[in-house]
């Protein structure tokens, strides 16, 4: 484990959660919440070890749910599962192709959101389930897909820098 | 070796998630406050940046525009002073009548201005973060409003920030009163529209509800969280189902929850 890289990764998780919470652009224009943590965890899953994936999932989940009405750490398992899938199959996926990255990033976002929602409902919570939610999930998945194209390049730079 | 590592990591994740999800709400609230406190420096920086940006914009306003606005404000001020004098007299009369009827007059309220510094990181809740916390006298369940109407109520206050459950969120149900018909109901969250944050639903209206589109909706004061009389919105559509014991209605909220920037917290 490289301590400086790990610290840089933690700082990026922190910033990703803050950007997701403070972003005024998508929220006021299209009424959608974006989640930059999912593109980050997919890139970490592909390029870094399992412990780094765990770290991103755990800290990301703790910070994200602390700024939300969600139960604490509700999205830990879905986030880690997304990172794990990318870690497990990164060799078989053609992650050099931007379109593949886009599709898998969007799929990861949609799956994490759906799994978190399922967990919420299973635990007896009552989130707002309406058609608008589907639109928000689709739009945020498209944004996550686009972010997944650029995040691996950024992570590569981070790995080289630290 | 690699498989063992994977199994160990999964075990760690499942144990951690299971532990966190099985904690009682009081403990998770404390942990959430602890993790939310990490964002205080960034929130403070964001607040400072917003103030600087607003100051820069103010500097670029031409002097003539400021003078015109000043003139307009003076005229409005004069009108409002006359209105206040009239309302003071009405209040005095109201207090006298309440004393004669031996009714307890409502306690005077104080307000604190708050700025929105963040939104919920999930799509399915409607909450936002404000820059006031327990250090500023903020407590759980205090009403939050703007001059247009009700915004929501305080949830999970930390030392310097608080979460606000917005009107329309499932964690913020509001007892309402339709002014024209005096019928009561409960404002619940959710609409079926894709990009509209200004509509919500009212449930538990009487079966023979006389409300019509355009009628005004205010808080009823029942439930003890929101005082009576805060404007909420106007009726948009009444949905009566034959044989049902209750009527539901769609309401157009006075505030656009997606565009909130400043708001007032009503202190006890």
Short mmCIF file of C-alpha atoms in Angstrom, two decimals:
data_model
loop_
_atom_site.label_atom_id
_atom_site.label_comp_id
_atom_site.label_asym_id
_atom_site.label_seq_id
_atom_site.Cartn_x
_atom_site.Cartn_y
_atom_site.Cartn_z
CA UNK A 1 0.00 0.00 0.00
CA UNK A 2 1.34 3.46 -0.91
CA UNK A 3 0.40 5.90 1.85
CA UNK A 4 0.52 9.08 -0.26
CA UNK A 5 -1.57 7.55 -3.02
CA UNK A 6 -4.07 6.28 -0.43
CA UNK A 7 -4.29 9.77 1.09
CA UNK A 8 -4.80 11.29 -2.36
CA UNK A 9 -7.52 8.72 -3.04
CA UNK A 10 -9.28 9.59 0.25
CA UNK A 11 -9.10 13.30 -0.67
CA UNK A 12 -10.69 12.48 -4.02
CA UNK A 13 -13.49 10.48 -2.39
CA UNK A 14 -14.11 13.46 -0.08
CA UNK A 15 -14.23 15.87 -3.02
CA UNK A 16 -16.44 13.56 -5.08
CA UNK A 17 -19.00 13.40 -2.26
CA UNK A 18 -18.87 17.17 -1.75
CA UNK A 19 -19.29 17.87 -5.47
CA UNK A 20 -22.28 15.49 -5.57
CA UNK A 21 -23.86 17.39 -2.69
CA UNK A 22 -22.95 20.97 -3.60
CA UNK A 23 -23.38 20.80 -7.41
CA UNK A 24 -25.82 23.55 -8.41
CA UNK A 25 -25.66 22.93 -12.19
CA UNK A 26 -27.56 19.68 -12.76
CA UNK A 27 -29.87 20.20 -9.81
CA UNK A 28 -31.25 23.54 -10.94
CA UNK A 29 -31.30 22.82 -14.68
CA UNK A 30 -32.50 19.20 -14.93
CA UNK A 31 -33.37 18.43 -11.28
CA UNK A 32 -30.93 15.53 -11.11
CA UNK A 33 -28.41 14.55 -8.43
CA UNK A 34 -25.13 13.30 -9.86
CA UNK A 35 -22.84 10.89 -8.05
CA UNK A 36 -19.16 11.19 -9.11
CA UNK A 37 -18.24 8.49 -6.57
CA UNK A 38 -19.46 5.66 -8.80
CA UNK A 39 -17.16 6.50 -11.77
CA UNK A 40 -14.33 6.81 -9.23
CA UNK A 41 -14.98 3.40 -7.67
CA UNK A 42 -15.22 1.71 -11.07
CA UNK A 43 -11.82 3.18 -12.03
CA UNK A 44 -10.32 2.22 -8.66
CA UNK A 45 -11.75 -1.30 -9.06
CA UNK A 46 -10.09 -1.64 -12.47
CA UNK A 47 -6.73 -0.05 -11.69
CA UNK A 48 -6.07 -0.43 -7.94
CA UNK A 49 -6.20 -3.22 -5.39
CA UNK A 50 -9.16 -4.60 -3.52
CA UNK A 51 -8.25 -2.81 -0.29
CA UNK A 52 -8.30 0.55 -2.08
CA UNK A 53 -11.71 -0.36 -3.53
CA UNK A 54 -12.90 -1.20 -0.02
CA UNK A 55 -11.52 2.10 1.31
CA UNK A 56 -13.27 4.15 -1.38
CA UNK A 57 -16.55 2.26 -0.88
CA UNK A 58 -16.46 2.54 2.92
CA UNK A 59 -15.43 6.18 3.21
CA UNK A 60 -17.58 7.20 0.25
CA UNK A 61 -20.60 5.49 1.75
CA UNK A 62 -20.02 6.98 5.22
CA UNK A 63 -19.58 10.50 3.91
CA UNK A 64 -22.35 10.28 1.36
CA UNK A 65 -24.98 8.98 3.78
CA UNK A 66 -23.92 11.56 6.39
CA UNK A 67 -25.13 14.26 3.96
CA UNK A 68 -28.32 12.41 3.12
CA UNK A 69 -31.55 11.22 4.71
CA UNK A 70 -30.47 7.66 3.81
CA UNK A 71 -29.67 5.28 6.69
CA UNK A 72 -25.97 5.32 7.59
CA UNK A 73 -23.82 3.19 5.21
CA UNK A 74 -26.84 1.91 3.25
CA UNK A 75 -24.92 2.08 -0.04
CA UNK A 76 -21.73 0.41 1.22
CA UNK A 77 -22.51 -3.03 -0.23
CA UNK A 78 -23.75 -1.74 -3.65
CA UNK A 79 -20.72 0.56 -3.99
CA UNK A 80 -18.23 -2.15 -3.07
CA UNK A 81 -20.02 -4.67 -5.30
CA UNK A 82 -19.65 -2.27 -8.27
CA UNK A 83 -15.94 -1.83 -7.57
CA UNK A 84 -15.48 -5.57 -7.03
CA UNK A 85 -17.14 -6.48 -10.35
CA UNK A 86 -14.80 -4.10 -12.18
CA UNK A 87 -11.83 -5.47 -10.23
CA UNK A 88 -12.81 -9.06 -11.01
CA UNK A 89 -13.51 -8.60 -14.71
CA UNK A 90 -11.20 -5.71 -15.60
CA UNK A 91 -8.97 -8.09 -17.57
CA UNK A 92 -11.86 -9.32 -19.70
CA UNK A 93 -13.46 -5.94 -20.36
CA UNK A 94 -12.08 -3.79 -23.14
CA UNK A 95 -11.76 -0.74 -20.91
CA UNK A 96 -9.61 1.13 -23.45
CA UNK A 97 -12.65 1.74 -25.65
CA UNK A 98 -14.50 4.92 -24.57
CA UNK A 99 -17.91 3.53 -25.56
CA UNK A 100 -17.37 0.40 -23.42
CA UNK A 101 -16.35 2.61 -20.52
CA UNK A 102 -19.47 4.75 -21.02
CA UNK A 103 -21.81 1.75 -21.10
CA UNK A 104 -20.28 0.05 -18.05
CA UNK A 105 -20.10 3.31 -16.10
CA UNK A 106 -23.77 4.02 -16.80
CA UNK A 107 -24.71 0.43 -15.92
CA UNK A 108 -22.72 0.62 -12.68
CA UNK A 109 -24.49 3.84 -11.68
CA UNK A 110 -27.93 2.42 -12.48
CA UNK A 111 -27.17 -0.82 -10.60
CA UNK A 112 -25.81 0.93 -7.50
CA UNK A 113 -28.84 3.23 -7.35
CA UNK A 114 -31.29 0.36 -7.89
CA UNK A 115 -29.57 -1.87 -5.31
CA UNK A 116 -29.53 0.95 -2.73
CA UNK A 117 -33.21 1.60 -3.38
CA UNK A 118 -33.98 -2.13 -2.96
CA UNK A 119 -32.08 -2.18 0.33
CA UNK A 120 -33.96 0.90 1.52
CA UNK A 121 -37.32 -0.68 0.71
CA UNK A 122 -36.26 -4.00 2.27
CA UNK A 123 -35.37 -2.18 5.49
CA UNK A 124 -38.83 -0.57 5.60
CA UNK A 125 -37.95 2.98 4.58
CA UNK A 126 -40.28 5.01 2.38
CA UNK A 127 -38.31 6.94 -0.24
CA UNK A 128 -40.21 8.92 -2.88
CA UNK A 129 -40.94 6.33 -5.59
CA UNK A 130 -42.28 8.14 -8.63
CA UNK A 131 -41.71 8.41 -12.36
CA UNK A 132 -39.41 11.37 -11.86
CA UNK A 133 -37.00 9.01 -10.07
CA UNK A 134 -36.60 6.91 -13.22
CA UNK A 135 -35.73 10.02 -15.23
CA UNK A 136 -33.21 11.05 -12.57
CA UNK A 137 -31.63 7.57 -12.52
CA UNK A 138 -31.33 7.49 -16.32
CA UNK A 139 -29.87 11.00 -16.56
CA UNK A 140 -27.41 10.49 -13.69
CA UNK A 141 -26.34 7.17 -15.30
CA UNK A 142 -25.58 8.98 -18.57
CA UNK A 143 -23.50 11.55 -16.66
CA UNK A 144 -21.77 8.74 -14.73
CA UNK A 145 -21.04 6.98 -18.04
CA UNK A 146 -19.43 10.14 -19.42
CA UNK A 147 -17.40 10.59 -16.23
CA UNK A 148 -16.26 6.94 -16.45
CA UNK A 149 -14.56 7.79 -19.76
CA UNK A 150 -12.29 10.38 -18.16
CA UNK A 151 -11.88 9.09 -14.59
CA UNK A 152 -9.37 6.29 -15.45
CA UNK A 153 -7.07 8.88 -17.10
CA UNK A 154 -7.26 11.03 -14.00
CA UNK A 155 -6.59 8.02 -11.75
CA UNK A 156 -3.59 7.06 -13.92
CA UNK A 157 -2.22 10.55 -13.41
CA UNK A 158 -2.82 10.22 -9.66
CA UNK A 159 -1.02 6.85 -9.56
CA UNK A 160 1.97 8.31 -11.43
CA UNK A 161 2.03 11.47 -9.27
CA UNK A 162 2.00 9.64 -5.93
CA UNK B 1 -4.20 -16.45 -1.71
CA UNK B 2 -6.06 -14.04 -4.01
CA UNK B 3 -9.35 -15.83 -3.37
CA UNK B 4 -8.79 -15.65 0.40
CA UNK B 5 -8.18 -11.92 0.13
CA UNK B 6 -11.43 -11.47 -1.80
CA UNK B 7 -13.35 -13.54 0.73
CA UNK B 8 -11.82 -11.57 3.59
CA UNK B 9 -12.71 -8.22 1.97
CA UNK B 10 -16.30 -9.33 1.32
CA UNK B 11 -16.57 -10.53 4.91
CA UNK B 12 -15.28 -7.16 6.09
CA UNK B 13 -17.79 -5.26 3.92
CA UNK B 14 -20.74 -7.41 4.96
CA UNK B 15 -19.82 -7.22 8.65
CA UNK B 16 -19.33 -3.45 8.52
CA UNK B 17 -22.57 -2.89 6.60
CA UNK B 18 -24.50 -5.23 8.92
CA UNK B 19 -23.08 -3.51 11.98
CA UNK B 20 -23.85 0.01 10.70
CA UNK B 21 -27.39 -0.88 9.61
CA UNK B 22 -28.22 -2.58 12.90
CA UNK B 23 -27.22 0.39 15.05
CA UNK B 24 -30.05 2.26 16.81
CA UNK B 25 -31.09 5.58 15.18
CA UNK B 26 -29.62 7.68 18.03
CA UNK B 27 -26.16 6.15 17.44
CA UNK B 28 -26.31 6.46 13.66
CA UNK B 29 -27.39 10.11 14.03
CA UNK B 30 -24.29 10.76 16.14
CA UNK B 31 -22.03 8.98 13.64
CA UNK B 32 -23.67 10.86 10.75
CA UNK B 33 -23.03 14.16 12.53
CA UNK B 34 -19.39 13.15 13.00
CA UNK B 35 -18.88 12.36 9.30
CA UNK B 36 -20.88 15.42 8.18
CA UNK B 37 -18.53 17.59 10.27
CA UNK B 38 -15.70 16.70 7.83
CA UNK B 39 -17.38 18.95 5.28
CA UNK B 40 -17.38 22.04 7.52
CA UNK B 41 -14.15 23.50 6.02
CA UNK B 42 -15.43 23.06 2.46
CA UNK B 43 -18.85 24.44 3.40
CA UNK B 44 -17.19 27.47 5.00
CA UNK B 45 -15.05 27.96 1.89
CA UNK B 46 -18.14 27.67 -0.30
CA UNK B 47 -19.97 30.21 1.86
CA UNK B 48 -17.01 32.63 1.64
CA UNK B 49 -16.83 32.16 -2.14
CA UNK B 50 -20.57 32.83 -2.46
CA UNK B 51 -20.23 36.02 -0.37
CA UNK B 52 -17.25 37.19 -2.44
CA UNK B 53 -19.09 36.47 -5.69
CA UNK B 54 -22.16 38.33 -4.44
CA UNK B 55 -19.94 41.25 -3.39
CA UNK B 56 -18.28 41.35 -6.81
CA UNK B 57 -21.66 41.35 -8.55
CA UNK B 58 -22.79 44.19 -6.24
CA UNK B 59 -19.74 46.25 -7.22
CA UNK B 60 -20.60 46.00 -10.90
CA UNK B 61 -24.13 47.45 -10.48
CA UNK B 62 -24.31 50.99 -11.96
CA UNK B 63 -25.02 53.90 -9.57
CA UNK B 64 -28.20 54.95 -11.43
CA UNK B 65 -29.69 51.47 -10.98
CA UNK B 66 -28.93 51.60 -7.24
CA UNK B 67 -30.52 55.05 -6.93
CA UNK B 68 -33.64 53.93 -8.82
CA UNK B 69 -33.92 50.88 -6.56
CA UNK B 70 -33.42 53.06 -3.50
CA UNK B 71 -36.26 55.33 -4.64
CA UNK B 72 -38.52 52.31 -5.20
CA UNK B 73 -37.61 50.87 -1.82
CA UNK B 74 -38.38 54.18 -0.08
CA UNK B 75 -41.84 54.22 -1.67
CA UNK B 76 -42.45 50.58 -0.70
CA UNK B 77 -41.16 51.30 2.80
CA UNK B 78 -43.67 54.12 3.21
CA UNK B 79 -46.53 51.86 2.09
CA UNK B 80 -45.38 49.05 4.38
CA UNK B 81 -45.10 51.40 7.37
CA UNK B 82 -48.74 52.42 6.87
CA UNK B 83 -49.69 48.75 6.57
CA UNK B 84 -47.71 47.87 9.73
CA UNK B 85 -49.51 50.61 11.70
CA UNK B 86 -52.84 49.20 10.58
CA UNK B 87 -51.78 45.64 11.43
CA UNK B 88 -50.46 46.72 14.85
CA UNK B 89 -53.88 48.09 15.66
CA UNK B 90 -55.49 44.84 14.45
CA UNK B 91 -53.03 42.83 16.59
CA UNK B 92 -53.87 44.90 19.65
CA UNK B 93 -57.56 44.34 19.02
CA UNK B 94 -56.91 40.62 18.48
CA UNK B 95 -54.94 40.37 21.74
CA UNK B 96 -57.73 42.18 23.64
CA UNK B 97 -60.35 39.79 22.23
CA UNK B 98 -58.16 36.77 23.00
CA UNK B 99 -57.79 37.99 26.59
CA UNK B 100 -61.57 38.43 26.88
CA UNK B 101 -62.03 34.88 25.57
CA UNK B 102 -59.20 33.69 27.85
CA UNK B 103 -57.25 32.27 24.89
CA UNK B 104 -53.46 31.97 25.13
CA UNK B 105 -51.87 34.34 22.58
CA UNK B 106 -49.26 32.76 20.27
CA UNK B 107 -45.66 33.22 21.43
CA UNK B 108 -43.60 35.77 19.48
CA UNK B 109 -41.13 34.16 17.06
CA UNK B 110 -37.53 34.91 16.13
CA UNK B 111 -35.94 34.08 12.80
CA UNK B 112 -32.40 33.36 11.60
CA UNK B 113 -31.29 33.63 8.01
CA UNK B 114 -29.70 30.47 6.60
CA UNK B 115 -27.97 29.70 3.31
CA UNK B 116 -28.25 26.42 1.40
CA UNK B 117 -24.79 24.85 1.20
CA UNK B 118 -25.55 21.38 -0.12
CA UNK B 119 -28.24 18.98 -1.26
CA UNK B 120 -29.06 15.36 -0.53
CA UNK B 121 -26.62 13.00 -2.19
CA UNK B 122 -29.47 10.59 -2.98
CA UNK B 123 -32.12 11.08 -5.61
CA UNK B 124 -35.06 9.78 -3.64
CA UNK B 125 -34.97 12.17 -0.65
CA UNK B 126 -35.56 15.88 -0.80
CA UNK B 127 -33.28 17.40 1.80
CA UNK B 128 -30.67 20.14 1.82
CA UNK B 129 -27.87 21.32 4.09
CA UNK B 130 -27.90 24.82 5.60
CA UNK B 131 -25.10 26.80 7.23
CA UNK B 132 -26.68 27.05 10.70
CA UNK B 133 -26.29 24.45 13.45
CA UNK B 134 -26.68 23.87 17.16
CA UNK B 135 -24.11 26.66 17.83
CA UNK B 136 -26.67 29.07 16.33
CA UNK B 137 -29.55 27.76 18.46
CA UNK B 138 -30.89 25.37 15.84
CA UNK B 139 -32.79 22.33 17.11
CA UNK B 140 -34.49 19.34 15.50
CA UNK B 141 -37.95 19.94 13.92
CA UNK B 142 -37.76 23.76 13.76
CA UNK B 143 -39.77 25.13 10.80
CA UNK B 144 -37.86 26.61 7.84
CA UNK B 145 -39.52 29.11 5.51
CA UNK B 146 -39.03 31.89 2.98
CA UNK B 147 -41.17 34.94 2.34
CA UNK B 148 -43.00 32.88 -0.32
CA UNK B 149 -43.89 29.99 1.96
CA UNK B 150 -42.97 26.88 3.87
CA UNK B 151 -39.65 25.18 3.04
CA UNK B 152 -39.51 22.28 5.49
CA UNK B 153 -38.18 21.37 8.91
CA UNK B 154 -34.80 20.83 10.53
CA UNK B 155 -33.38 17.31 10.78
CA UNK B 156 -29.99 16.25 12.19
CA UNK B 157 -28.43 19.55 13.27
CA UNK B 158 -24.65 19.45 13.73
CA UNK B 159 -22.56 22.17 15.38
CA UNK B 160 -22.47 24.43 12.32
CA UNK B 161 -24.72 22.83 9.71
CA UNK B 162 -28.16 21.24 9.65
CA UNK B 163 -30.18 19.10 7.32
CA UNK B 164 -33.58 20.40 6.20
CA UNK B 165 -36.27 17.92 5.15
CA UNK B 166 -38.08 19.81 2.39
CA UNK B 167 -41.82 20.01 1.83
CA UNK B 168 -42.71 17.08 -0.40
CA UNK B 169 -40.17 14.74 1.19
CA UNK B 170 -41.56 11.67 2.92
CA UNK B 171 -39.83 12.74 6.16
CA UNK B 172 -41.67 16.07 6.17
CA UNK B 173 -45.43 15.62 6.26
CA UNK B 174 -47.34 18.80 6.91
CA UNK B 175 -50.82 19.24 8.38
CA UNK B 176 -52.52 21.74 6.08
CA UNK B 177 -55.67 23.83 5.93
CA UNK B 178 -57.45 25.05 2.81
CA UNK B 179 -58.22 28.70 3.55
CA UNK B 180 -61.43 29.06 1.49
CA UNK B 181 -63.12 25.84 2.64
CA UNK B 182 -61.45 25.37 6.08
CA UNK B 183 -60.87 21.68 5.23
CA UNK B 184 -57.79 19.97 6.61
CA UNK B 185 -55.49 17.35 5.14
CA UNK B 186 -51.90 16.16 5.14
CA UNK B 187 -49.33 17.23 2.57
CA UNK B 188 -47.38 14.18 1.45
CA UNK B 189 -44.54 13.94 -1.01
CA UNK B 190 -44.32 13.00 -4.59
CA UNK B 191 -45.73 13.78 -7.97
CA UNK B 192 -45.59 11.91 -11.22
CA UNK B 193 -44.08 14.76 -13.17
CA UNK B 194 -40.49 14.35 -14.41
CA UNK B 195 -38.89 17.71 -13.78
CA UNK B 196 -41.35 19.53 -11.54
CA UNK B 197 -40.24 20.20 -7.98
CA UNK B 198 -43.17 22.49 -7.28
CA UNK B 199 -46.00 20.00 -7.05
CA UNK B 200 -46.91 17.69 -4.19
CA UNK B 201 -49.95 15.74 -3.06
CA UNK B 202 -52.46 16.35 -0.28
CA UNK B 203 -54.13 13.30 1.23
CA UNK B 204 -56.80 12.72 3.86
CA UNK B 205 -59.10 15.51 2.67
CA UNK B 206 -62.79 14.77 3.41
CA UNK B 207 -64.65 12.65 0.84
CA UNK B 208 -67.01 15.51 -0.07
CA UNK B 209 -64.18 18.03 -0.29
CA UNK B 210 -65.25 21.42 -1.63
CA UNK B 211 -61.74 22.59 -2.56
CA UNK B 212 -61.23 23.90 -6.09
CA UNK B 213 -58.13 24.72 -8.16
CA UNK B 214 -56.71 28.06 -7.10
CA UNK B 215 -57.67 27.73 -3.42
CA UNK B 216 -54.95 28.74 -0.95
CA UNK B 217 -53.25 26.17 1.28
CA UNK B 218 -51.62 27.10 4.61
CA UNK B 219 -50.29 25.12 7.58
CA UNK B 220 -53.05 24.16 10.00
CA UNK B 221 -50.92 24.20 13.14
CA UNK B 222 -51.92 20.64 14.01
CA UNK B 223 -49.12 18.27 14.90
CA UNK B 224 -47.18 20.91 16.79
CA UNK B 225 -44.24 21.28 14.38
CA UNK B 226 -45.43 24.05 12.07
CA UNK B 227 -47.35 27.02 13.48
CA UNK B 228 -50.68 27.86 11.87
CA UNK B 229 -50.82 30.20 8.90
CA UNK B 230 -47.58 29.62 6.95
CA UNK B 231 -48.42 29.73 3.21
CA UNK B 232 -47.75 26.41 1.46
CA UNK B 233 -49.23 26.70 -2.03
CA UNK B 234 -52.39 26.63 -4.12
CA UNK B 235 -54.62 23.73 -5.12
CA UNK B 236 -53.82 22.58 -8.65
CA UNK B 237 -56.17 19.64 -9.11
CA UNK B 238 -58.68 17.80 -6.91
CA UNK B 239 -58.93 14.04 -7.40
CA UNK B 240 -62.16 12.57 -6.07
CA UNK B 241 -62.73 8.85 -6.42
CA UNK B 242 -66.30 7.59 -6.10
CA UNK B 243 -66.69 5.33 -3.07
CA UNK B 244 -63.43 6.48 -1.44
CA UNK B 245 -63.50 7.82 2.11
CA UNK B 246 -60.98 10.52 1.31
CA UNK B 247 -60.10 12.96 -1.45
CA UNK B 248 -56.60 13.70 -2.68
CA UNK B 249 -55.39 16.87 -4.37
CA UNK B 250 -52.36 18.09 -6.24
CA UNK B 251 -50.85 21.27 -4.91
CA UNK B 252 -48.58 23.80 -6.57
CA UNK B 253 -46.03 24.74 -3.91
CA UNK B 254 -45.16 28.41 -3.40
CA UNK B 255 -41.45 27.62 -3.36
CA UNK B 256 -39.28 25.83 -5.91
CA UNK B 257 -37.28 23.46 -3.73
CA UNK B 258 -34.63 22.98 -6.42
CA UNK B 259 -33.76 26.67 -6.53
CA UNK B 260 -33.66 27.53 -2.82
CA UNK B 261 -30.68 29.61 -1.76
CA UNK B 262 -31.62 31.60 1.35
CA UNK B 263 -34.27 30.77 3.90
CA UNK B 264 -35.35 31.59 7.46
CA UNK B 265 -35.30 29.21 10.39
CA UNK B 266 -38.09 29.93 12.86
CA UNK B 267 -36.57 29.78 16.35
CA UNK B 268 -38.67 28.80 19.38
#
